[in-house]
Short mmCIF file of C-alpha atoms in Angstrom, two decimals:
data_model
loop_
_atom_site.label_atom_id
_atom_site.label_comp_id
_atom_site.label_asym_id
_atom_site.label_seq_id
_atom_site.Cartn_x
_atom_site.Cartn_y
_atom_site.Cartn_z
CA MET A 16 3.08 -3.49 -26.95
CA ALA A 17 1.94 -1.96 -23.60
CA ALA A 18 4.87 -1.74 -21.69
CA ASN A 19 6.70 0.74 -24.92
CA LYS A 20 3.96 2.62 -24.69
CA LEU A 21 3.88 3.05 -21.01
CA LEU A 22 8.14 3.38 -21.77
CA GLU A 23 7.79 5.92 -24.10
CA TRP A 24 5.24 7.69 -21.78
CA LEU A 25 7.45 8.16 -18.56
CA ASN A 26 10.46 9.24 -20.94
CA VAL A 27 8.69 12.43 -22.31
CA TYR A 28 6.84 12.85 -18.83
CA GLY A 29 10.38 11.90 -16.53
CA GLY A 30 11.93 15.19 -17.50
CA GLU A 31 12.48 18.03 -15.52
CA ASP A 32 10.32 21.22 -16.33
CA ARG A 33 7.37 18.33 -14.31
CA VAL A 34 6.70 16.60 -11.21
CA TRP A 35 5.39 13.72 -10.99
CA TYR A 36 2.28 13.18 -7.85
CA ILE A 37 1.99 8.98 -7.95
CA LYS A 38 -0.30 6.64 -5.00
CA ARG A 39 -2.65 3.47 -5.57
CA LEU A 40 -6.11 4.91 -6.01
CA SER A 41 -8.05 3.76 -2.66
CA GLY A 42 -11.51 2.78 -2.63
CA ASN A 43 -12.26 6.34 -1.27
CA ASP A 44 -10.09 7.65 -4.73
CA THR A 45 -12.30 5.80 -7.01
CA LEU A 46 -15.68 5.16 -6.78
CA ALA A 47 -15.47 1.28 -4.98
CA ASN A 48 -17.80 2.28 -2.03
CA HIS A 49 -19.49 4.96 -3.39
CA SER A 50 -17.93 7.74 -1.07
CA HIS A 51 -18.84 10.76 -3.75
CA GLN A 52 -16.41 10.85 -3.62
CA ALA A 53 -14.64 14.02 -6.07
CA GLY A 54 -11.97 12.00 -7.56
CA PRO A 55 -8.70 10.64 -6.19
CA TYR A 56 -7.18 13.04 -3.19
CA ILE A 57 -4.87 15.04 -3.59
CA PRO A 58 -3.28 16.77 0.00
CA ARG A 59 -4.06 19.92 -0.56
CA ASN A 60 -0.39 21.39 -0.70
CA PHE A 61 0.54 19.77 -3.65
CA LEU A 62 -1.62 21.04 -5.60
CA PHE A 63 -0.15 24.37 -3.81
CA GLY A 64 2.53 23.66 -5.96
CA VAL A 65 1.59 23.27 -8.97
CA PHE A 66 -1.32 26.10 -9.27
CA PRO A 67 0.03 29.15 -6.26
CA THR A 68 -3.50 30.87 -7.14
CA LEU A 69 -5.50 28.59 -4.88
CA ASN A 70 -3.61 29.50 -1.88
CA ARG A 71 -5.87 32.16 -1.52
CA PRO A 72 -7.23 32.48 2.18
CA ASP A 73 -7.91 35.70 1.25
CA VAL A 74 -11.28 34.77 -1.60
CA LYS A 75 -13.64 32.44 -0.54
CA ASN A 76 -13.14 29.20 -2.56
CA PRO A 77 -10.25 30.30 -4.84
CA ASP A 78 -9.51 28.26 -7.83
CA ALA A 79 -8.31 27.65 -11.13
CA ARG A 80 -8.76 24.47 -13.80
CA PHE A 81 -6.83 23.23 -16.28
CA GLU A 82 -7.01 19.64 -18.71
CA LEU A 83 -6.21 16.41 -17.53
CA SER A 84 -5.14 13.56 -19.57
CA VAL A 85 -5.61 10.57 -18.37
CA ASP A 86 -3.27 9.41 -21.62
CA SER A 87 -2.97 4.82 -20.34
CA HIS A 88 -6.99 5.08 -21.29
CA ALA A 89 -7.27 8.24 -24.58
CA GLU A 90 -8.75 10.01 -21.50
CA ARG A 91 -9.02 13.70 -21.75
CA ARG A 92 -11.28 16.13 -20.08
CA ILE A 93 -11.42 19.56 -18.14
CA VAL A 94 -11.62 19.97 -14.43
CA ARG A 95 -11.59 21.80 -11.68
CA ALA A 96 -8.99 22.22 -8.68
CA ILE A 97 -10.24 24.24 -6.34
CA TRP A 98 -9.81 24.53 -1.65
CA TYR A 99 -12.61 24.54 -0.35
CA ASN A 100 -11.92 27.94 2.34
CA ASN A 101 -15.23 28.02 4.24
CA ARG A 102 -13.50 27.77 7.57
CA PHE A 103 -11.61 31.29 6.87
CA HIS A 104 -14.48 33.25 5.72
CA ASP A 105 -18.04 31.27 7.48
CA THR A 106 -19.33 33.24 10.10
CA ALA A 107 -19.44 28.84 12.15
CA ALA A 108 -15.34 28.93 11.05
CA LYS A 109 -15.01 25.59 13.50
CA ARG A 110 -17.52 24.32 11.16
CA GLY A 111 -16.44 25.34 7.85
CA ARG A 112 -14.73 23.46 5.38
CA ASP A 113 -10.43 23.39 4.42
CA GLU A 114 -9.76 20.88 2.00
CA ALA A 115 -8.78 20.93 -1.84
CA ARG A 116 -10.02 18.82 -3.80
CA VAL A 117 -9.92 18.27 -7.81
CA THR A 118 -12.89 17.34 -9.14
CA GLY A 119 -15.48 16.91 -12.66
CA PHE A 120 -14.25 13.28 -13.27
CA GLY A 121 -17.37 13.07 -14.89
CA GLY A 122 -18.39 9.77 -12.74
CA ALA A 123 -17.15 6.26 -13.29
CA THR A 124 -16.25 6.73 -17.11
CA SER A 125 -13.17 8.05 -15.73
CA ALA A 126 -10.76 6.01 -15.58
CA LEU A 127 -10.08 7.31 -11.96
CA LEU A 128 -12.92 6.60 -10.29
CA ASP A 129 -13.33 2.90 -12.84
CA PRO A 130 -13.93 0.93 -9.70
CA GLU A 131 -11.84 -1.78 -11.24
CA SER A 132 -9.02 1.33 -11.74
CA THR A 133 -9.38 0.38 -7.52
CA GLY A 134 -5.73 -0.09 -5.60
CA ALA A 135 -4.23 0.34 -9.34
CA LEU A 136 -0.45 2.42 -9.33
CA THR A 137 -0.78 6.34 -10.83
CA ILE A 138 1.07 8.39 -11.67
CA PHE A 139 -0.04 12.15 -12.01
CA ALA A 140 2.38 14.57 -14.09
CA VAL A 141 2.17 17.94 -14.09
CA ALA A 142 4.56 21.02 -15.12
CA ILE A 143 6.06 22.59 -12.82
CA GLY A 144 5.43 26.23 -12.66
CA GLY A 145 1.92 27.17 -13.42
CA THR A 146 1.46 25.34 -16.86
CA SER A 147 -1.33 24.38 -16.59
CA ASP A 148 -1.86 20.57 -17.77
CA CYS A 149 -1.69 17.12 -16.31
CA TYR A 150 -0.68 13.47 -18.00
CA VAL A 151 -2.04 10.75 -16.49
CA TRP A 152 -0.94 7.26 -16.17
CA VAL A 153 -2.94 4.32 -14.87
CA CYS A 154 -1.59 0.68 -14.55
CA ARG A 155 -4.03 -1.31 -16.58
CA ASP A 156 -2.26 -4.21 -14.90
CA ALA A 157 1.46 -5.91 -12.80
CA VAL A 158 3.32 -5.65 -15.51
CA GLU A 159 2.72 -1.69 -16.26
CA GLU A 160 3.68 -1.55 -12.09
CA GLU A 161 6.44 -2.97 -11.83
CA LEU A 162 8.05 -0.81 -14.56
CA VAL A 163 7.09 2.59 -12.24
CA GLU A 164 8.37 1.03 -9.11
CA GLU A 165 11.92 -0.35 -11.34
CA ARG A 166 12.19 3.68 -11.51
CA VAL A 167 10.28 5.24 -8.52
CA GLY A 168 10.43 2.83 -6.28
CA PRO A 169 8.11 0.66 -4.59
CA VAL A 170 4.97 3.07 -3.45
CA ASP A 171 2.15 1.27 -0.71
CA PRO A 172 -1.00 1.46 -0.37
CA GLY A 173 -2.11 4.89 1.88
CA ARG A 174 1.14 6.30 0.25
CA TRP A 175 2.15 9.44 -2.22
CA LEU A 176 5.17 10.04 -3.07
CA VAL A 177 6.65 12.89 -4.97
CA TRP A 178 9.56 11.92 -8.26
CA PRO A 179 12.24 13.10 -8.33
CA ALA A 180 12.16 13.07 -5.23
CA ALA A 181 14.39 16.82 -4.86
CA GLN A 182 10.93 17.86 -6.13
CA ALA A 183 9.87 17.05 -2.10
CA GLY A 184 10.51 19.42 -0.20
CA ARG A 185 8.33 22.16 -2.19
CA PHE A 186 5.13 19.77 -1.77
CA ALA A 187 5.67 18.82 1.89
CA GLU A 188 3.19 18.39 3.83
CA THR A 189 4.77 18.53 6.55
CA PRO A 190 8.68 20.05 7.90
CA ALA A 191 11.03 16.94 7.01
CA MET A 192 10.72 13.65 8.95
CA ARG A 193 11.49 14.19 12.90
CA THR A 194 9.86 11.58 13.77
CA SER A 195 10.15 8.88 17.31
CA CYS A 196 10.82 5.96 14.50
CA TRP A 197 13.39 8.13 13.35
CA LEU A 198 16.89 7.05 14.40
CA LYS A 199 19.07 9.77 14.24
CA ASP A 200 23.29 8.68 13.54
CA ALA A 201 24.15 7.91 16.95
CA GLU A 202 21.63 6.35 17.69
CA ILE A 203 22.08 3.42 14.65
CA PRO A 204 23.42 0.68 15.66
CA GLN A 205 27.65 0.21 14.36
CA GLU A 206 27.12 -2.43 12.79
CA TRP A 207 24.52 -1.00 10.35
CA GLN A 208 26.89 1.38 8.76
CA LEU A 209 28.98 -0.91 8.19
CA ARG A 210 26.48 -3.12 6.33
CA PHE A 211 22.67 -2.86 5.65
CA PRO A 212 20.13 -4.26 7.98
CA THR A 213 18.23 -7.20 7.37
CA GLY A 214 14.24 -7.06 7.69
CA VAL A 215 14.07 -9.20 10.23
CA GLU A 216 16.56 -6.80 11.75
CA ILE A 217 14.75 -3.60 11.19
CA ILE A 218 11.83 -5.44 12.81
CA ARG A 219 13.23 -6.74 15.42
CA LYS A 220 14.12 -2.70 15.72
CA VAL A 221 10.39 -2.15 15.40
CA SER A 222 9.28 -3.60 18.02
CA GLU A 223 11.90 -1.65 20.99
CA LEU A 224 10.68 1.03 19.33
CA ARG A 225 6.64 0.43 20.02
CA ASP A 226 5.84 -2.24 21.66
CA ASP A 227 2.82 -1.73 21.29
CA THR A 228 1.95 -5.23 23.46
CA CYS A 229 -1.38 -4.01 24.84
CA LEU A 230 -3.10 -2.94 21.66
CA ASP A 231 -4.81 -5.20 19.32
CA PRO A 232 -3.00 -6.91 16.59
CA ASP A 233 -4.45 -4.82 14.47
CA GLN A 234 -3.46 -1.85 14.81
CA ARG A 235 -0.04 -2.90 16.16
CA LEU A 236 0.23 -3.75 12.46
CA LEU A 237 -0.64 -0.72 11.07
CA ARG A 238 1.62 1.70 13.94
CA ARG A 239 4.37 -0.92 13.19
CA ARG A 240 4.32 -0.33 9.74
CA GLU A 241 4.85 3.06 10.72
CA CYS A 242 7.79 2.07 12.12
CA GLU A 243 9.69 0.41 10.38
CA PHE A 244 9.37 2.44 7.51
CA GLU A 245 10.89 5.48 8.98
CA ILE A 246 14.00 3.25 10.31
CA PHE A 247 14.50 1.59 6.84
CA ARG A 248 14.36 5.24 5.69
CA SER A 249 16.40 6.65 8.23
CA VAL A 250 19.08 3.82 7.64
CA GLU A 251 19.81 4.25 4.39
CA GLN A 252 20.44 7.70 4.76
CA ALA A 253 22.61 7.56 6.79
CA ILE A 254 24.42 4.86 5.20
CA GLU A 255 23.59 6.26 0.78
CA LEU A 256 23.63 10.18 1.61
CA PRO A 257 27.67 9.95 1.99
CA HIS A 258 27.88 8.51 -1.07
CA ILE A 259 25.65 10.39 -3.23
CA LEU A 260 27.33 13.45 -1.46
CA ALA A 261 31.02 12.35 -2.86
CA GLY A 262 29.62 11.86 -6.41
CA PHE A 263 30.58 9.17 -9.36
CA THR A 264 33.12 9.41 -10.94
CA THR A 265 31.29 7.35 -14.19
CA ILE A 266 28.09 7.08 -14.85
CA ASP A 267 27.93 3.51 -14.94
CA ALA A 268 28.55 3.94 -10.44
CA PHE A 269 25.91 6.08 -10.37
CA LEU A 270 23.53 3.68 -12.24
CA THR A 271 25.05 0.51 -9.96
CA ARG A 272 24.15 2.59 -6.77
CA ALA A 273 20.90 3.57 -7.15
CA GLN A 274 19.95 -0.21 -8.67
CA THR A 275 20.54 -1.00 -4.94
CA VAL A 276 19.28 1.46 -3.62
CA LEU A 277 15.49 1.28 -5.60
CA GLN A 278 16.43 -3.57 -5.49
CA ARG A 279 16.98 -2.31 -1.58
CA ARG A 280 13.11 -0.58 -1.29
CA LYS A 281 11.64 -3.66 -3.48
CA ALA A 282 12.44 -5.85 -1.02
CA ARG A 283 11.56 -3.96 2.56
CA SER A 284 7.97 -3.72 0.54
CA GLY A 285 7.40 -6.78 -0.37
CA ASN A 286 9.04 -8.62 2.32
CA SER A 287 7.87 -6.00 5.30
CA LEU A 288 4.43 -7.34 6.10
CA GLU A 289 5.79 -10.84 6.37
CA LEU A 290 7.53 -10.20 8.87
CA HIS A 291 5.15 -8.25 11.15
CA ALA A 292 2.51 -10.36 10.11
CA ARG A 293 5.49 -13.74 11.92
CA SER A 294 6.68 -10.97 14.61
CA ILE A 295 2.32 -10.88 15.77
CA PHE A 296 2.14 -14.21 15.74
CA LEU A 297 4.72 -15.16 18.50
CA GLU A 298 4.09 -12.18 20.82
CA GLU A 299 -0.08 -14.07 20.27
CA GLY A 300 1.36 -17.52 21.41
CA LEU A 301 1.62 -19.11 18.16
CA ASN A 302 4.20 -22.04 19.17
CA GLU A 303 6.49 -21.32 14.86
CA VAL A 304 6.79 -25.19 15.01
CA THR A 305 3.04 -26.53 16.15
CA GLN A 306 0.89 -24.10 15.54
CA PHE A 307 2.22 -21.80 12.89
CA ALA A 308 5.11 -22.50 9.54
CA HIS A 309 6.51 -19.58 7.34
CA GLN A 310 7.60 -20.37 3.78
CA PRO A 311 6.10 -23.61 3.80
CA GLU A 312 7.00 -25.84 0.95
CA SER A 313 3.92 -28.03 0.33
CA GLU A 314 3.87 -29.09 -2.45
CA PRO A 315 7.59 -29.71 -4.29
CA GLY A 316 7.83 -26.18 -5.74
CA LYS A 317 5.39 -23.88 -4.05
CA LYS A 318 5.88 -22.19 -1.03
CA PRO A 319 2.60 -20.48 1.21
CA ASP A 320 3.66 -18.20 3.36
CA PHE A 321 1.75 -19.44 6.54
CA LEU A 322 0.47 -22.94 7.03
CA PHE A 323 -1.72 -23.65 10.33
CA PRO A 324 -1.30 -25.74 12.39
CA SER A 325 1.83 -26.96 11.03
CA THR A 326 4.29 -28.59 8.02
CA ALA A 327 3.43 -31.97 9.58
CA ALA A 328 -0.38 -31.39 9.66
CA TYR A 329 -0.72 -31.38 6.07
CA ARG A 330 1.27 -33.80 4.91
CA ASP A 331 -0.32 -36.04 7.27
CA ALA A 332 -3.31 -37.63 5.01
CA SER A 333 -5.83 -38.38 8.51
CA PHE A 334 -5.52 -34.79 9.66
CA PRO A 335 -9.03 -33.23 8.31
CA ALA A 336 -8.17 -30.89 5.50
CA GLY A 337 -10.73 -28.41 7.51
CA GLN A 338 -9.49 -27.74 10.14
CA LEU A 339 -6.03 -26.97 7.67
CA ARG A 340 -6.04 -22.69 7.26
CA MET A 341 -3.69 -21.09 4.34
CA LEU A 342 -2.91 -17.42 4.59
CA ALA A 343 -1.08 -15.36 1.63
CA VAL A 344 0.30 -12.50 2.68
CA LYS A 345 0.69 -9.75 -0.55
CA THR A 346 0.93 -5.65 0.76
CA THR A 347 -1.81 -5.06 -2.76
CA CYS A 348 -3.67 -7.46 -4.41
CA ARG A 349 -5.67 -5.83 -7.37
CA ASP A 350 -3.30 -7.72 -9.39
CA ARG A 351 -1.39 -10.09 -7.52
CA TRP A 352 -4.17 -12.49 -5.94
CA ARG A 353 -4.23 -15.05 -8.35
CA GLN A 354 -1.04 -16.50 -7.96
CA ILE A 355 -2.29 -17.77 -4.69
CA LEU A 356 -4.51 -19.84 -6.00
CA ASN A 357 -1.76 -22.70 -6.99
CA GLU A 358 -1.06 -22.18 -3.21
CA ALA A 359 -1.99 -25.11 -0.66
CA ASP A 360 -3.53 -28.17 -2.51
CA ARG A 361 -4.95 -29.54 0.04
CA ILE A 362 -7.05 -25.60 1.83
CA PRO A 363 -9.91 -24.21 -0.51
CA THR A 364 -10.20 -21.27 0.59
CA LYS A 365 -6.93 -19.16 0.54
CA HIS A 366 -6.80 -15.71 3.06
CA LEU A 367 -4.92 -12.87 1.82
CA LEU A 368 -3.38 -10.84 4.41
CA THR A 369 -3.17 -7.55 2.17
CA LEU A 370 -3.38 -3.91 3.19
CA GLN A 371 -4.65 -2.59 0.38
CA GLU A 372 -6.90 0.24 -0.15
CA GLY A 373 -10.15 -1.47 -1.23
CA VAL A 374 -11.25 -3.50 -4.68
CA SER A 375 -14.65 -2.74 -6.56
CA GLU A 376 -17.60 -5.03 -5.59
CA ALA A 377 -17.30 -6.85 -8.36
CA GLN A 378 -13.57 -7.38 -8.62
CA PHE A 379 -13.73 -9.29 -4.87
CA ALA A 380 -16.77 -10.54 -6.17
CA GLU A 381 -14.02 -13.20 -8.77
CA MET A 382 -12.50 -13.44 -4.80
CA THR A 383 -14.59 -14.91 -3.52
CA ASN A 384 -16.06 -16.68 -5.86
CA ALA A 385 -11.84 -18.48 -6.25
CA GLY A 386 -12.47 -19.06 -2.74
CA VAL A 387 -10.37 -16.16 -1.56
CA ARG A 388 -10.72 -14.52 1.43
CA LEU A 389 -9.55 -11.44 2.49
CA VAL A 390 -8.17 -10.24 5.75
CA VAL A 391 -7.71 -6.95 6.16
CA PRO A 392 -6.08 -4.70 9.56
CA ALA A 393 -9.59 -2.97 10.86
CA GLY A 394 -7.98 0.12 10.17
CA LEU A 395 -8.69 -0.32 6.06
CA THR A 396 -11.51 -1.96 5.97
CA GLU A 397 -14.05 1.25 5.83
CA LYS A 398 -11.75 2.06 2.83
CA PHE A 399 -14.29 -1.33 0.52
CA PRO A 400 -17.84 -1.31 -0.21
CA LYS A 401 -19.89 -0.97 3.02
CA SER A 402 -21.59 -4.56 0.72
CA VAL A 403 -18.36 -6.00 1.48
CA GLN A 404 -17.13 -4.92 5.03
CA PRO A 405 -19.28 -7.51 6.40
CA SER A 406 -17.06 -10.31 3.80
CA LEU A 407 -13.50 -9.72 5.24
CA GLN A 408 -12.15 -11.43 8.35
CA THR A 409 -10.14 -8.60 10.42
CA LEU A 410 -6.62 -9.56 11.68
CA GLU A 411 -7.06 -10.36 14.68
CA SER A 412 -9.86 -12.43 13.75
CA PHE A 413 -7.94 -15.37 11.80
CA ILE A 414 -6.20 -15.29 15.12
CA GLY A 415 -8.90 -15.92 16.78
CA ASP A 416 -10.10 -18.51 14.44
CA VAL A 417 -7.23 -20.38 13.88
CA ARG A 418 -7.00 -20.98 18.00
CA GLY A 419 -10.31 -22.21 18.50
CA LEU A 420 -9.67 -24.76 15.31
CA GLU A 421 -6.80 -25.61 18.25
CA CYS A 422 -9.08 -25.99 20.91
CA ALA A 423 -10.92 -27.73 19.14
CA ARG A 424 -8.39 -30.54 17.86
CA THR A 425 -7.56 -30.81 22.46
CA SER A 426 -10.80 -30.42 23.06
CA GLY A 427 -12.60 -33.97 20.78
CA PRO A 428 -11.89 -35.78 18.11
CA ALA A 429 -10.95 -34.53 15.01
CA VAL A 430 -13.67 -33.28 12.62
CA ASP A 431 -13.85 -31.89 8.66
CA THR A 432 -14.97 -28.93 9.33
CA VAL A 433 -14.97 -26.93 6.35
CA ALA A 434 -13.22 -24.15 6.15
CA PRO A 435 -15.63 -20.60 6.63
CA THR A 436 -16.68 -18.56 3.73
CA THR A 437 -18.93 -16.09 6.58
CA PRO A 438 -22.55 -16.85 5.50
CA GLY A 439 -23.66 -13.54 3.75
CA THR A 440 -20.54 -13.13 2.13
CA TYR A 441 -21.17 -10.51 -0.57
CA ALA A 442 -21.07 -13.89 -3.28
CA ASP A 443 -24.02 -15.27 -1.20
CA ARG A 444 -25.50 -11.86 -1.44
CA THR A 445 -25.45 -11.54 -5.39
CA ALA A 446 -26.01 -15.25 -6.31
CA ALA A 447 -29.35 -14.17 -4.75
#
């Protein structure tokens, strides 16, 4: 029933008279990390495109009030869009503000600021042409998120998109993408023009353009993810644009092509982080046979993303369980973290690498109590509540943990150490 309501909403507010701004709410958007921000981040140029009267550098702090309805949660209120442009008016110009925000959401009573909404895929449907209203849907579960991504494609944490794509140019923060990882047609291997490259092939190209082995694993991972996305989109454009420009003779032909593009994007989004992690493990000197296993079968029908040190060690009943590690990989974890709980039965602590920009304190406590420990690249940890940050593990420290276990095995008799949950985790502190 709830899914039907969302489908109806998507159809009602997906017409040509509206444009969607879509993102996953971060810990800085909601009140999850107590950052006291006024509301979800919305790019200044997007607000200027919707409310042209805001783009008035000659007026100090121009604003516009409009009605906003969060239809997923039956919430309606008058909010205020404002451009804080003190930099153009104050004497101490360099210290003045130059940012646009939307305020007046009413604190944690709003679904947009509720800490439990952290990580939720959210659509802002706004009218084109200055009509002062905005309709919002904050996805409440993974089913709703999948319905949205079936229509617009994958939306990764830290990214936002404008839909339909034809409207993106008028709201762009920068000119069309031409970064060093965006491949010109002449730079795309000929075989890729005939057959879309696999994820492994694209990751290999990323490593060529972004060697970055001098950087720590966390920095390397985030930089390469950006590079990989640019390569993917450039190849996609080179292959698909000629078909689009040539046109279609039937609606079915158009839908078939569009579905191919969307499914390819979903596959890329689902596998990308895992392939980057594997590449970094290899670069860090971990042997894929003796020090980690990728996509092994821990038990019949159960395939964790990574096991450490090996499948053979996991299946050896005499091998100490405390020296085993499991790493699951999920770009977002708000609803999906529970999927890993029944993987690798011998390992009570399930490590989970994610790019989600924050979780609520309550959800983090639930994860911790279930034996899940988050592995978050160092550049994203500040998106989490301060009380949670000390309990997060970076990718670099996770690799160090794996190496430490190997050193312990090779330097002395095997000891069945308990997988660390770190003294003073959030759950421990709140229980105290």
